[in-house]
Coordinates of C-alpha atoms in Angstrom, one line a residue:
Chain A
M1 CA -118.9 33.7 -14.9
K2 CA -119.2 31.0 -17.5
L3 CA -116.8 28.1 -17.7
K4 CA -115.2 27.6 -21.1
G5 CA -115.6 24.3 -23.0
W6 CA -112.5 22.3 -23.7
K7 CA -112.4 23.5 -27.3
N8 CA -112.1 27.1 -26.1
V9 CA -109.5 26.7 -23.4
N10 CA -105.9 27.9 -24.3
P11 CA -103.4 25.2 -25.2
G12 CA -101.5 24.1 -22.1
A13 CA -104.3 25.6 -20.0
V14 CA -102.5 29.0 -20.0
C15 CA -104.4 31.8 -18.4
T16 CA -103.9 35.0 -20.3
E17 CA -106.0 37.3 -18.1
A18 CA -104.4 38.2 -14.8
G19 CA -106.7 38.0 -11.8
S20 CA -109.6 36.6 -13.7
A21 CA -110.8 34.8 -10.6
L22 CA -112.5 38.1 -9.7
Q23 CA -115.3 36.9 -12.0
F24 CA -116.1 34.2 -9.4
K25 CA -118.0 35.7 -6.5
T26 CA -117.4 33.8 -3.3
G27 CA -119.8 36.0 -1.2
S28 CA -122.5 33.3 -1.4
W29 CA -120.4 31.1 0.9
R30 CA -121.0 33.4 3.8
A31 CA -123.2 32.3 6.7
Y32 CA -122.2 35.3 8.9
R33 CA -121.7 38.8 7.6
P34 CA -119.3 41.3 9.2
R35 CA -120.7 44.7 10.0
W36 CA -118.4 47.7 10.3
I37 CA -119.2 50.2 13.1
E38 CA -117.3 53.3 11.9
E39 CA -117.4 55.2 15.2
N40 CA -115.5 52.4 17.0
C41 CA -112.9 52.1 14.2
I42 CA -109.3 53.3 15.0
Q43 CA -108.1 52.6 11.5
C44 CA -105.5 50.0 12.6
L45 CA -106.1 48.1 9.3
F46 CA -105.6 44.7 11.0
C47 CA -108.8 43.6 9.2
W48 CA -107.3 44.5 5.9
A49 CA -104.0 42.8 6.7
Y50 CA -105.6 39.6 8.0
C51 CA -108.4 39.2 5.6
P52 CA -107.8 35.9 3.6
D53 CA -110.2 37.0 0.8
M54 CA -109.0 40.6 0.2
A55 CA -112.5 41.7 0.9
V56 CA -111.8 44.7 3.0
N57 CA -112.0 48.0 1.1
V58 CA -109.2 50.5 1.8
K59 CA -108.9 53.9 0.2
D60 CA -106.0 56.2 0.9
G61 CA -104.8 54.1 3.8
K62 CA -108.3 54.1 5.5
M63 CA -110.8 51.3 5.9
T64 CA -114.0 52.1 4.1
G65 CA -116.1 48.9 4.4
F66 CA -116.4 45.4 3.1
N67 CA -116.7 43.9 -0.3
Y68 CA -119.6 41.5 0.2
D69 CA -119.2 40.0 -3.3
Y70 CA -116.1 38.1 -2.0
C71 CA -116.3 38.1 1.8
K72 CA -116.6 34.4 2.9
G73 CA -117.6 35.4 6.5
C74 CA -114.8 33.7 8.3
G75 CA -114.8 36.3 11.1
I76 CA -111.0 36.8 11.4
C77 CA -111.5 40.6 11.1
A78 CA -114.0 40.7 13.9
L79 CA -111.9 38.6 16.2
E80 CA -108.7 40.6 15.5
C81 CA -110.4 44.0 15.7
P82 CA -109.1 45.9 18.7
G83 CA -112.0 48.4 18.6
K84 CA -112.2 51.5 20.7
K85 CA -112.4 51.3 24.5
G86 CA -113.5 47.7 24.4
N87 CA -116.1 48.3 21.7
K88 CA -115.5 46.3 18.6
A89 CA -115.6 48.1 15.2
I90 CA -116.5 44.8 13.4
V91 CA -119.2 42.5 14.6
M92 CA -120.5 39.3 12.9
E93 CA -124.2 38.9 12.3
E94 CA -126.1 36.0 10.9
E95 CA -127.0 36.3 7.2
G96 CA -130.6 36.8 6.3
K97 CA -131.6 38.1 9.7
Chain B
M1 CA -85.2 56.6 2.1
A2 CA -87.5 53.7 2.1
T3 CA -91.1 54.2 3.1
P4 CA -91.9 53.3 6.7
L5 CA -93.2 49.8 7.3
T6 CA -96.8 50.4 8.4
L7 CA -100.0 48.8 7.3
K8 CA -101.2 52.2 6.1
E9 CA -98.3 52.4 3.6
L10 CA -98.7 48.7 2.6
S11 CA -102.4 49.2 2.0
K12 CA -101.6 51.7 -0.7
K13 CA -100.0 48.9 -2.7
E14 CA -101.9 46.6 -5.0
I15 CA -102.4 43.1 -3.7
L16 CA -101.3 40.7 -6.4
L17 CA -103.5 37.9 -5.3
T18 CA -107.1 38.8 -6.0
S19 CA -110.4 37.9 -4.3
G20 CA -112.4 35.1 -5.9
H21 CA -109.9 32.4 -5.1
R22 CA -111.5 29.2 -3.7
M23 CA -109.5 28.7 -0.5
C24 CA -111.7 27.8 2.5
S25 CA -113.2 30.5 4.6
G26 CA -110.7 31.6 7.2
C27 CA -107.7 29.9 5.6
G28 CA -104.2 31.0 6.6
A29 CA -102.4 30.4 3.3
P30 CA -103.8 33.4 1.3
I31 CA -103.0 35.7 4.2
I32 CA -99.4 34.6 3.9
V33 CA -99.2 34.9 0.1
K34 CA -100.7 38.4 0.4
M35 CA -98.1 39.5 2.9
V36 CA -95.2 37.9 1.0
L37 CA -96.3 39.6 -2.3
L38 CA -96.9 43.0 -0.5
A39 CA -93.4 42.8 1.0
S40 CA -91.7 42.8 -2.4
D41 CA -90.8 46.0 -4.2
Y42 CA -89.6 44.0 -7.2
P43 CA -91.6 42.2 -10.0
I44 CA -92.2 38.6 -8.9
V45 CA -92.4 35.4 -10.8
A46 CA -93.9 32.6 -8.8
A47 CA -94.1 28.8 -9.0
N48 CA -96.5 26.7 -7.0
A49 CA -96.2 23.1 -5.9
T50 CA -99.5 21.2 -5.9
G51 CA -101.5 21.9 -2.8
C52 CA -104.5 23.8 -1.5
L53 CA -103.0 27.1 -2.7
E54 CA -102.4 25.8 -6.2
V55 CA -105.7 24.1 -6.9
S56 CA -107.8 26.9 -5.3
T57 CA -106.1 29.9 -6.9
C58 CA -106.1 28.7 -10.5
I59 CA -109.2 26.7 -11.4
S60 CA -109.9 26.0 -15.1
D61 CA -109.3 29.3 -17.0
Y62 CA -109.5 31.5 -13.9
T63 CA -106.5 32.6 -11.9
A64 CA -106.3 34.7 -8.8
W65 CA -102.7 35.7 -9.5
K66 CA -101.7 39.0 -11.0
I67 CA -98.1 38.0 -11.5
P68 CA -96.5 35.4 -13.8
W69 CA -97.3 32.1 -12.1
I70 CA -96.4 28.6 -13.1
H71 CA -97.6 25.3 -11.7
N72 CA -96.0 22.1 -12.7
A73 CA -96.3 19.1 -10.4
F74 CA -96.3 18.2 -6.7
E75 CA -92.6 17.3 -6.5
N76 CA -90.9 19.9 -8.6
A77 CA -91.9 23.5 -7.7
A78 CA -88.2 24.3 -6.8
A79 CA -86.9 22.5 -9.9
T80 CA -89.3 24.3 -12.2
L81 CA -88.5 27.7 -10.7
S82 CA -84.7 26.9 -11.0
G83 CA -85.3 26.5 -14.7
V84 CA -87.2 29.8 -14.9
E85 CA -84.5 31.6 -13.0
T86 CA -81.8 30.1 -15.2
M87 CA -83.6 31.2 -18.3
Y88 CA -83.9 34.7 -16.8
R89 CA -80.2 34.9 -16.2
F90 CA -79.5 33.8 -19.7
L91 CA -81.9 36.3 -21.3
K92 CA -80.4 39.0 -19.1
K93 CA -76.9 38.1 -20.3
Q94 CA -78.1 38.4 -23.8
G95 CA -79.5 41.8 -23.1
K96 CA -83.1 40.8 -23.8
I97 CA -84.3 41.6 -20.3
D98 CA -83.0 44.4 -18.1
K99 CA -85.5 44.3 -15.2
D100 CA -84.6 43.1 -11.8
I101 CA -87.0 40.2 -11.2
K102 CA -87.2 38.1 -8.1
F103 CA -88.4 34.5 -8.0
I104 CA -90.5 32.9 -5.3
A105 CA -91.8 29.3 -5.0
F106 CA -94.7 28.5 -2.8
G107 CA -95.3 25.0 -1.5
G108 CA -97.4 23.5 1.2
D109 CA -95.8 21.2 3.8
G110 CA -96.6 18.1 1.7
G111 CA -95.0 19.6 -1.4
T112 CA -92.0 20.9 0.7
Y113 CA -91.3 18.5 3.6
D114 CA -92.1 15.3 1.7
I115 CA -92.8 15.1 -2.0
G116 CA -90.9 18.2 -3.2
F117 CA -88.0 17.8 -0.8
Q118 CA -85.5 16.4 -3.3
S119 CA -86.1 19.2 -5.8
L120 CA -86.0 21.8 -3.1
S121 CA -82.7 20.4 -1.7
G122 CA -81.3 20.3 -5.2
A123 CA -82.3 23.9 -6.1
M124 CA -80.8 25.1 -2.8
E125 CA -77.5 23.2 -3.4
R126 CA -77.2 24.6 -7.0
G127 CA -77.5 28.0 -5.5
H128 CA -80.3 29.5 -7.6
D129 CA -81.3 33.0 -6.8
M130 CA -84.7 32.3 -5.4
L131 CA -86.9 32.3 -2.3
Y132 CA -88.8 29.2 -1.4
V133 CA -91.8 29.8 0.9
C134 CA -93.3 26.9 2.6
Y135 CA -96.8 27.5 4.1
D136 CA -96.9 24.8 6.8
N137 CA -100.4 23.7 7.8
G138 CA -99.2 20.4 9.2
A139 CA -100.9 17.8 6.9
Y140 CA -102.2 17.1 3.4
M141 CA -105.2 19.3 4.0
N142 CA -106.1 19.5 0.3
T143 CA -106.8 15.7 -0.1
G144 CA -108.5 15.3 3.3
I145 CA -106.0 15.7 6.2
Q146 CA -103.5 12.9 5.7
R147 CA -100.4 13.0 7.9
S148 CA -97.2 14.5 6.5
S149 CA -93.8 14.7 8.1
A150 CA -94.8 18.2 9.2
T151 CA -97.8 16.9 11.3
P152 CA -97.1 17.6 14.9
Y153 CA -96.7 14.9 17.5
G154 CA -100.1 13.5 18.8
A155 CA -102.2 15.2 16.1
D156 CA -105.3 13.3 14.9
T157 CA -105.3 12.9 11.1
T158 CA -107.2 10.5 8.8
T159 CA -104.1 8.4 8.3
C160 CA -103.1 8.3 12.0
P161 CA -106.5 8.4 13.6
V162 CA -107.0 8.3 17.3
G163 CA -108.3 4.8 18.3
S164 CA -107.4 1.9 20.5
G165 CA -104.0 1.4 18.7
I166 CA -102.5 4.9 18.6
Q167 CA -103.4 8.3 20.0
G168 CA -102.7 10.4 17.0
K169 CA -99.4 10.7 15.2
P170 CA -96.8 8.8 17.3
Q171 CA -93.7 10.6 15.8
P172 CA -92.6 14.2 16.3
R173 CA -92.5 16.5 13.3
K174 CA -89.5 17.1 11.1
N175 CA -87.7 20.3 11.7
L176 CA -87.4 21.5 8.1
T177 CA -86.1 25.0 8.9
K178 CA -83.1 23.5 10.6
I179 CA -82.6 21.0 7.7
M180 CA -82.6 23.9 5.2
A181 CA -80.2 25.8 7.3
A182 CA -77.9 22.8 7.2
H183 CA -77.7 23.4 3.4
D184 CA -75.6 26.4 4.3
I185 CA -77.7 28.7 2.3
P186 CA -77.4 32.5 3.0
Y187 CA -80.8 32.9 4.6
T188 CA -83.3 30.7 6.4
A189 CA -86.2 32.0 8.5
Q190 CA -89.3 31.0 10.3
A191 CA -92.3 33.3 10.4
S192 CA -96.0 33.5 11.4
P193 CA -98.8 35.6 9.8
S194 CA -99.8 36.9 13.3
H195 CA -96.6 38.8 13.4
W196 CA -97.0 40.5 10.1
M197 CA -94.2 43.0 10.4
D198 CA -91.7 40.3 11.3
L199 CA -92.9 38.3 8.3
V200 CA -92.7 41.3 5.9
K201 CA -89.3 42.3 7.1
K202 CA -87.9 38.8 6.6
V203 CA -89.3 38.6 3.1
K204 CA -87.8 42.0 2.3
K205 CA -84.4 40.9 3.7
A206 CA -84.5 37.6 1.9
L207 CA -85.2 39.3 -1.5
E208 CA -82.2 41.5 -1.1
I209 CA -79.9 38.6 -0.6
K210 CA -78.5 36.9 -3.6
G211 CA -78.7 33.1 -3.6
P212 CA -81.1 30.5 -2.3
K213 CA -83.4 31.4 0.5
F214 CA -85.9 29.5 2.5
M215 CA -88.8 30.6 4.7
N216 CA -91.1 28.4 6.7
I217 CA -94.4 30.1 7.6
L218 CA -97.1 28.6 9.8
A219 CA -100.5 28.5 8.0
P220 CA -103.5 27.7 10.3
C221 CA -106.1 25.4 8.6
N222 CA -109.4 25.4 10.4
R223 CA -110.6 22.3 8.6
G224 CA -107.6 20.2 9.4
W225 CA -106.9 21.7 12.8
R226 CA -110.6 21.3 13.7
S227 CA -110.8 24.8 15.0
R228 CA -113.1 27.7 14.4
T229 CA -113.1 29.7 11.1
D230 CA -112.1 32.9 12.8
D231 CA -109.1 31.9 14.8
A232 CA -106.3 31.5 12.2
I233 CA -104.4 34.6 13.4
Q234 CA -105.1 33.9 17.1
L235 CA -103.8 30.3 16.8
S236 CA -100.7 31.4 14.9
R237 CA -100.0 34.0 17.6
L238 CA -100.5 31.3 20.4
A239 CA -98.1 29.0 18.4
V240 CA -95.4 31.8 18.6
E241 CA -96.1 32.7 22.3
T242 CA -96.0 29.0 23.4
C243 CA -92.7 28.6 21.4
Y244 CA -94.2 25.8 19.4
W245 CA -93.4 28.0 16.4
P246 CA -90.5 30.2 17.4
L247 CA -89.7 33.1 15.1
Y248 CA -86.1 33.2 14.1
E249 CA -83.7 33.6 11.2
I250 CA -80.4 32.1 10.3
E251 CA -78.3 34.5 8.2
N252 CA -75.0 33.2 7.0
G253 CA -74.9 30.7 9.9
V254 CA -75.8 33.2 12.6
T255 CA -79.0 32.4 14.4
K256 CA -81.1 35.2 15.7
V257 CA -84.4 34.9 17.6
T258 CA -86.5 37.7 16.2
F259 CA -89.3 37.5 18.7
K260 CA -89.0 36.3 22.3
P261 CA -92.3 36.1 24.2
K262 CA -92.4 38.1 27.4
E263 CA -93.9 35.2 29.1
K264 CA -93.7 31.7 27.6
K265 CA -97.2 30.3 27.6
P266 CA -97.9 26.6 28.3
L267 CA -98.2 24.5 25.1
A268 CA -101.7 23.5 26.2
D269 CA -102.9 27.0 25.4
F270 CA -102.1 26.4 21.7
L271 CA -103.4 22.8 21.6
K272 CA -106.7 23.2 23.5
P273 CA -108.7 25.2 20.9
Q274 CA -107.8 22.6 18.2
G275 CA -110.0 19.5 17.8
R276 CA -107.0 17.5 16.4
F277 CA -105.4 17.5 19.9
K278 CA -108.7 16.9 21.8
H279 CA -107.6 13.4 22.9
L280 CA -104.4 14.8 24.5
F281 CA -106.6 16.2 27.3
A282 CA -108.4 12.9 27.9
P283 CA -107.6 10.9 31.0
G284 CA -104.6 8.5 30.4
N285 CA -102.9 10.8 27.9
E286 CA -101.2 13.1 30.4
N287 CA -97.8 11.8 29.6
M288 CA -98.3 12.6 25.9
L289 CA -99.0 16.2 26.7
K290 CA -95.9 16.2 29.0
N291 CA -93.8 14.7 26.2
F292 CA -95.0 17.3 23.7
Q293 CA -94.2 20.1 26.1
E294 CA -90.7 18.7 26.7
M295 CA -90.1 18.5 23.0
V296 CA -91.0 22.2 22.5
D297 CA -88.9 23.2 25.6
K298 CA -85.9 21.3 24.3
E299 CA -86.1 23.0 20.8
W300 CA -86.6 26.4 22.3
G301 CA -83.6 25.8 24.6
Y302 CA -81.4 24.8 21.6
L303 CA -82.5 27.9 19.8
L304 CA -81.8 30.2 22.6
K305 CA -78.4 28.6 23.0
A306 CA -77.6 28.9 19.3
S307 CA -78.6 32.5 19.3
G308 CA -76.6 33.3 22.4
T309 CA -79.5 34.8 24.2
E310 CA -80.0 32.1 26.8

């Protein structure tokens, strides 16, 4: 993503491209990364519902993993994950380890 | 027949707020906006008061919104949207638009309880067909946690800091949901992101009603509440279960409590994980904690009485 100079910005600072914030990847903010353990997942989709960064990938109503380009590593998904028989389907791990 | 309200069905819809916004890690506000936008089956036009949500979702030329979105100033989100809504009605009358469009204004507690209150009150009184959603995080978090009239009793902020003079905010918070209900508008509700179905149902209901609607939604802020980044949903759930943030709606003057906790938890459960209330648990402040609990009990009592479920 490259910021425009003042001469190139639309008059009135009107944004003409919907959802252009996608060009800004917030994944570098992350200190902890969520890891999905598929066998413990009951597909409740709480992680998808409670993710503030829309970084949980869902296809046909099923969780398929994380979008690490945007995940800021807050850990809400891991805390809210009910898991299966007491085993969480999402765990937080330190980045770079 | 409408589709059943499940996360599975909702997840098939496109989320109209994209990733790449610059809200803090673990912020409650984008969760709320996402749920509100998912709840609607209509095209939405939104206005935003100045606040965290506004500054972080539209930086320079980059916007996280996939819907028409307008920002004007801190004090006039409701007035701006009133104008947009009036123009829409006019164009519809002229036959230039035939779509059914709904209008939603988003404001933080600063832009709703304090600075934007006159424009909100005016828009509600004029009866514009719009929904105003306040995401209440209990202070001016965007500028560095200054107290607002939504800041709870006893909370530590940078403009009512805990010291030898005062122990956090000396005044109780303003009950804006009740104030909006006193405008005699058709629908007022209070919701929390932890109870997503309750929230989505309320938004759906509000959008079907013609006229001015108001919703107050609790938005945890880990920076201002001095809590962990992962507990936004847990804290909002505790706020509901301790009855600090009761879930209810007032439709045409009839109050209905939409969620009654099986067992009302002590307020301390909600306060303890938050650093802004740390001093309430220090020796010498026992009476503050008692006062706070009494305030919550009193409000909950009023609410049960008003809803006739005492």
